[in-house]
Amino acid sequence: MVCDEKCDILIIGAGLAGAATAFHLSRMGAGRVVVVEKEAEPGVHSSGKNAAMIRANVADPDVRRLTESGARSLARGTHCEYRKCGSVLVGMHGGECAVEDHFPLAAGKGLWCPDDGVVDPASLLHAFLRGQLVWYNTRVVDWKSDDAGVVVRTNMATIAARVLVNAAGPWAGVVGDLPLAARNRHLYVTPQMNEIDPSMPFVWDVVNGLYFRPESGGLMLCPCDEQ
């Protein structure tokens, strides 16, 4: 197959996952990196609806290595503003802090994580994409492996790449022919509440799957639903 373009690494998806991958690969000198995005701009879907919370502590030790490293990097404020508000992780092992000491409207016991915070996802996304080669309005039609890597056919061009990165978010299963299915997750924002101080931490019930944080004078809440 004749290819219109060649690159070392082709990334499908210009959301936060694809943008961060492109940023770090480029900084490492990994060669020519190209990002293709089916929308006219980045972050239209899940990344644009991100709850913006930076949490370093998770139960899985392998995942925790990533979350701790990522939180330390973002806390420096290099890529975008980082607002350190802390978090209370209800039900986290070792947590004996009274939640109401930090968030008076809540109750229970939790792990106090003073260095957690929030960022602006849009600013972070654009910081990662700055200087990257991104093709917008470019939809992947199909792809196949060959001896040199992969050949990806899009509605704009056929691209040969040494490595293909699937960062297609809800479409990752379709793009990669993987047993993955997209699921909706719901975020709710309450009206303004006089009791809410915007400097309050976010609270995350890690056992039952619920988090909330101050937002726009009220609360943003998510039941972490996966159905």
GROMACS .gro file of C-alpha atoms in nm:
model
  227
    1MET     CA    1   0.000   0.000   0.000
    2VAL     CA    2   0.128   0.346  -0.093
    3CYS     CA    3   0.140   0.573   0.212
    4ASP     CA    4   0.088   0.949   0.202
    5GLU     CA    5   0.267   1.011   0.532
    6LYS     CA    6   0.525   0.844   0.751
    7CYS     CA    7   0.602   0.889   1.118
    8ASP     CA    8   0.768   0.704   1.400
    9ILE     CA    9   0.470   0.707   1.637
   10LEU     CA   10   0.107   0.764   1.547
   11ILE     CA   11  -0.134   0.844   1.832
   12ILE     CA   12  -0.508   0.807   1.784
   13GLY     CA   13  -0.693   1.060   1.998
   14ALA     CA   14  -0.611   1.414   2.114
   15GLY     CA   15  -0.765   1.388   2.459
   16LEU     CA   16  -0.560   1.402   2.778
   17ALA     CA   17  -0.420   1.048   2.735
   18GLY     CA   18  -0.309   1.102   2.376
   19ALA     CA   19  -0.184   1.456   2.438
   20ALA     CA   20   0.024   1.355   2.742
   21THR     CA   21   0.170   1.061   2.549
   22ALA     CA   22   0.267   1.287   2.258
   23PHE     CA   23   0.419   1.546   2.492
   24HIS     CA   24   0.639   1.302   2.680
   25LEU     CA   25   0.745   1.103   2.372
   26SER     CA   26   0.845   1.423   2.194
   27ARG     CA   27   1.038   1.542   2.499
   28MET     CA   28   1.219   1.206   2.506
   29GLY     CA   29   1.323   1.246   2.143
   30ALA     CA   30   1.122   0.945   2.027
   31GLY     CA   31   1.115   1.064   1.665
   32ARG     CA   32   0.833   1.209   1.455
   33VAL     CA   33   0.508   1.191   1.651
   34VAL     CA   34   0.173   1.252   1.483
   35VAL     CA   35  -0.165   1.275   1.661
   36VAL     CA   36  -0.490   1.220   1.470
   37GLU     CA   37  -0.820   1.342   1.613
   38LYS     CA   38  -1.161   1.283   1.456
   39GLU     CA   39  -1.310   1.602   1.602
   40ALA     CA   40  -1.237   1.959   1.494
   41GLU     CA   41  -1.070   2.039   1.828
   42PRO     CA   42  -0.921   1.846   2.121
   43GLY     CA   43  -1.094   1.738   2.441
   44VAL     CA   44  -1.449   1.736   2.308
   45HIS     CA   45  -1.555   1.419   2.487
   46SER     CA   46  -1.434   1.265   2.818
   47SER     CA   47  -1.133   1.496   2.860
   48GLY     CA   48  -1.355   1.802   2.830
   49LYS     CA   49  -1.584   1.668   3.104
   50ASN     CA   50  -1.305   1.578   3.345
   51ALA     CA   51  -1.364   1.638   3.717
   52ALA     CA   52  -1.014   1.792   3.742
   53MET     CA   53  -0.912   1.622   4.068
   54ILE     CA   54  -0.550   1.517   4.118
   55ARG     CA   55  -0.537   1.221   4.356
   56ALA     CA   56  -0.201   1.059   4.434
   57ASN     CA   57  -0.310   0.774   4.660
   58VAL     CA   58  -0.487   0.467   4.517
   59ALA     CA   59  -0.507   0.111   4.650
   60ASP     CA   60  -0.333  -0.072   4.364
   61PRO     CA   61   0.046  -0.041   4.422
   62ASP     CA   62   0.132  -0.051   4.050
   63VAL     CA   63  -0.121   0.218   3.963
   64ARG     CA   64  -0.010   0.420   4.266
   65ARG     CA   65   0.341   0.450   4.119
   66LEU     CA   66   0.183   0.632   3.823
   67THR     CA   67  -0.060   0.846   4.022
   68GLU     CA   68   0.207   0.960   4.268
   69SER     CA   69   0.450   1.047   3.990
   70GLY     CA   70   0.182   1.230   3.792
   71ALA     CA   71   0.061   1.421   4.097
   72ARG     CA   72   0.413   1.536   4.183
   73SER     CA   73   0.465   1.658   3.828
   74LEU     CA   74   0.137   1.850   3.811
   75ALA     CA   75   0.183   1.999   4.158
   76ARG     CA   76   0.486   2.189   4.029
   77GLY     CA   77   0.249   2.400   3.818
   78THR     CA   78   0.473   2.372   3.512
   79HIS     CA   79   0.198   2.282   3.266
   80CYS     CA   80  -0.098   2.463   3.422
   81GLU     CA   81  -0.209   2.615   3.750
   82TYR     CA   82  -0.235   2.366   4.036
   83ARG     CA   83  -0.460   2.451   4.331
   84LYS     CA   84  -0.367   2.246   4.636
   85CYS     CA   85  -0.684   2.189   4.837
   86GLY     CA   86  -0.622   1.842   4.978
   87SER     CA   87  -0.855   1.544   4.978
   88VAL     CA   88  -1.018   1.305   5.223
   89LEU     CA   89  -1.035   0.945   5.100
   90VAL     CA   90  -1.316   0.780   5.295
   91GLY     CA   91  -1.255   0.411   5.364
   92MET     CA   92  -0.891   0.418   5.251
   93HIS     CA   93  -0.671   0.183   5.454
   94GLY     CA   94  -0.493   0.368   5.735
   95GLY     CA   95  -0.735   0.661   5.730
   96GLU     CA   96  -0.852   0.761   6.078
   97CYS     CA   97  -0.910   1.130   6.007
   98ALA     CA   98  -1.256   1.267   6.084
   99VAL     CA   99  -1.394   1.384   5.751
  100GLU     CA  100  -1.594   1.665   5.913
  101ASP     CA  101  -1.269   1.824   6.034
  102HIS     CA  102  -1.200   1.917   5.672
  103PHE     CA  103  -1.548   1.911   5.516
  104PRO     CA  104  -1.814   1.999   5.778
  105LEU     CA  105  -2.108   1.876   5.567
  106ALA     CA  106  -1.967   1.522   5.549
  107ALA     CA  107  -1.907   1.255   5.811
  108GLY     CA  108  -1.702   0.941   5.852
  109LYS     CA  109  -1.338   0.840   5.870
  110GLY     CA  110  -1.086   0.890   5.593
  111LEU     CA  111  -0.725   0.935   5.490
  112TRP     CA  112  -0.623   1.303   5.480
  113CYS     CA  113  -0.405   1.379   5.173
  114PRO     CA  114  -0.300   1.744   5.206
  115ASP     CA  115  -0.108   1.766   4.877
  116ASP     CA  116  -0.392   1.659   4.646
  117GLY     CA  117  -0.554   1.932   4.439
  118VAL     CA  118  -0.736   2.036   4.124
  119VAL     CA  119  -0.628   2.167   3.784
  120ASP     CA  120  -0.796   2.315   3.477
  121PRO     CA  121  -0.816   2.018   3.234
  122ALA     CA  122  -0.846   2.243   2.928
  123SER     CA  123  -0.529   2.435   3.016
  124LEU     CA  124  -0.344   2.110   3.083
  125LEU     CA  125  -0.461   1.960   2.755
  126HIS     CA  126  -0.349   2.259   2.550
  127ALA     CA  127  -0.015   2.270   2.733
  128PHE     CA  128   0.051   1.908   2.635
  129LEU     CA  129  -0.053   1.970   2.273
  130ARG     CA  130   0.147   2.289   2.227
  131GLY     CA  131   0.402   2.230   1.951
  132GLN     CA  132   0.267   1.884   1.864
  133LEU     CA  133   0.168   1.782   1.512
  134VAL     CA  134  -0.207   1.718   1.534
  135TRP     CA  135  -0.438   1.638   1.245
  136TYR     CA  136  -0.795   1.734   1.329
  137ASN     CA  137  -1.107   1.612   1.147
  138THR     CA  138  -0.912   1.292   1.081
  139ARG     CA  139  -1.101   0.969   1.139
  140VAL     CA  140  -0.935   0.627   1.140
  141VAL     CA  141  -1.098   0.393   0.888
  142ASP     CA  142  -0.883   0.086   0.949
  143TRP     CA  143  -0.527  -0.025   1.015
  144LYS     CA  144  -0.309  -0.329   0.971
  145SER     CA  145   0.034  -0.447   1.079
  146ASP     CA  146   0.324  -0.496   0.842
  147ASP     CA  147   0.694  -0.580   0.879
  148ALA     CA  148   0.782  -0.215   0.948
  149GLY     CA  149   0.504  -0.144   1.198
  150VAL     CA  150   0.150  -0.040   1.106
  151VAL     CA  151  -0.033   0.122   0.818
  152VAL     CA  152  -0.331   0.335   0.919
  153ARG     CA  153  -0.592   0.445   0.669
  154THR     CA  154  -0.783   0.762   0.757
  155ASN     CA  155  -1.034   0.977   0.574
  156MET     CA  156  -0.750   1.223   0.503
  157ALA     CA  157  -0.447   1.010   0.423
  158THR     CA  158  -0.278   0.673   0.467
  159ILE     CA  159  -0.007   0.686   0.734
  160ALA     CA  160   0.277   0.443   0.796
  161ALA     CA  161   0.409   0.433   1.152
  162ARG     CA  162   0.657   0.227   1.347
  163VAL     CA  163   0.432   0.231   1.656
  164LEU     CA  164   0.058   0.290   1.695
  165VAL     CA  165  -0.083   0.426   2.023
  166ASN     CA  166  -0.453   0.372   2.085
  167ALA     CA  167  -0.572   0.667   2.296
  168ALA     CA  168  -0.919   0.678   2.146
  169GLY     CA  169  -1.102   0.683   2.479
  170PRO     CA  170  -1.458   0.547   2.445
  171TRP     CA  171  -1.372   0.429   2.093
  172ALA     CA  172  -1.056   0.242   2.198
  173GLY     CA  173  -1.235  -0.092   2.174
  174VAL     CA  174  -1.359  -0.021   1.822
  175VAL     CA  175  -1.026   0.114   1.700
  176GLY     CA  176  -0.821  -0.168   1.850
  177ASP     CA  177  -1.074  -0.450   1.809
  178LEU     CA  178  -1.055  -0.496   2.186
  179PRO     CA  179  -1.317  -0.630   2.431
  180LEU     CA  180  -1.392  -0.284   2.568
  181ALA     CA  181  -1.728  -0.110   2.585
  182ALA     CA  182  -1.797   0.257   2.650
  183ARG     CA  183  -1.997   0.342   2.963
  184ASN     CA  184  -2.153   0.671   3.067
  185ARG     CA  185  -2.049   0.827   3.395
  186HIS     CA  186  -2.258   1.105   3.543
  187LEU     CA  187  -2.149   1.434   3.698
  188TYR     CA  188  -2.398   1.653   3.881
  189VAL     CA  189  -2.352   2.016   3.986
  190THR     CA  190  -2.580   2.151   4.256
  191PRO     CA  191  -2.710   2.508   4.283
  192GLN     CA  192  -2.506   2.745   4.497
  193MET     CA  193  -2.483   2.649   4.865
  194ASN     CA  194  -2.392   2.902   5.133
  195GLU     CA  195  -2.215   2.634   5.337
  196ILE     CA  196  -1.961   2.560   5.065
  197ASP     CA  197  -1.621   2.725   5.080
  198PRO     CA  198  -1.435   2.692   4.746
  199SER     CA  199  -1.112   2.614   4.933
  200MET     CA  200  -1.258   2.294   5.082
  201PRO     CA  201  -1.094   1.963   4.982
  202PHE     CA  202  -1.255   1.702   4.765
  203VAL     CA  203  -1.402   1.396   4.939
  204TRP     CA  204  -1.387   1.051   4.779
  205ASP     CA  205  -1.560   0.743   4.920
  206VAL     CA  206  -1.330   0.476   4.776
  207VAL     CA  207  -1.544   0.187   4.906
  208ASN     CA  208  -1.884   0.286   4.772
  209GLY     CA  209  -1.770   0.493   4.476
  210LEU     CA  210  -1.875   0.853   4.530
  211TYR     CA  211  -1.684   1.179   4.517
  212PHE     CA  212  -1.770   1.546   4.550
  213ARG     CA  213  -1.590   1.878   4.556
  214PRO     CA  214  -1.669   2.251   4.554
  215GLU     CA  215  -1.767   2.383   4.211
  216SER     CA  216  -1.930   2.711   4.101
  217GLY     CA  217  -2.050   2.793   4.452
  218GLY     CA  218  -2.208   2.449   4.503
  219LEU     CA  219  -2.094   2.090   4.476
  220MET     CA  220  -1.992   1.870   4.186
  221LEU     CA  221  -2.085   1.509   4.264
  222CYS     CA  222  -2.024   1.181   4.085
  223PRO     CA  223  -2.154   0.833   4.181
  224CYS     CA  224  -1.869   0.669   3.983
  225ASP     CA  225  -2.131   0.464   3.798
  226GLU     CA  226  -2.004   0.203   3.553
  227GLN     CA  227  -2.333   0.063   3.425
   0.00000   0.00000   0.00000
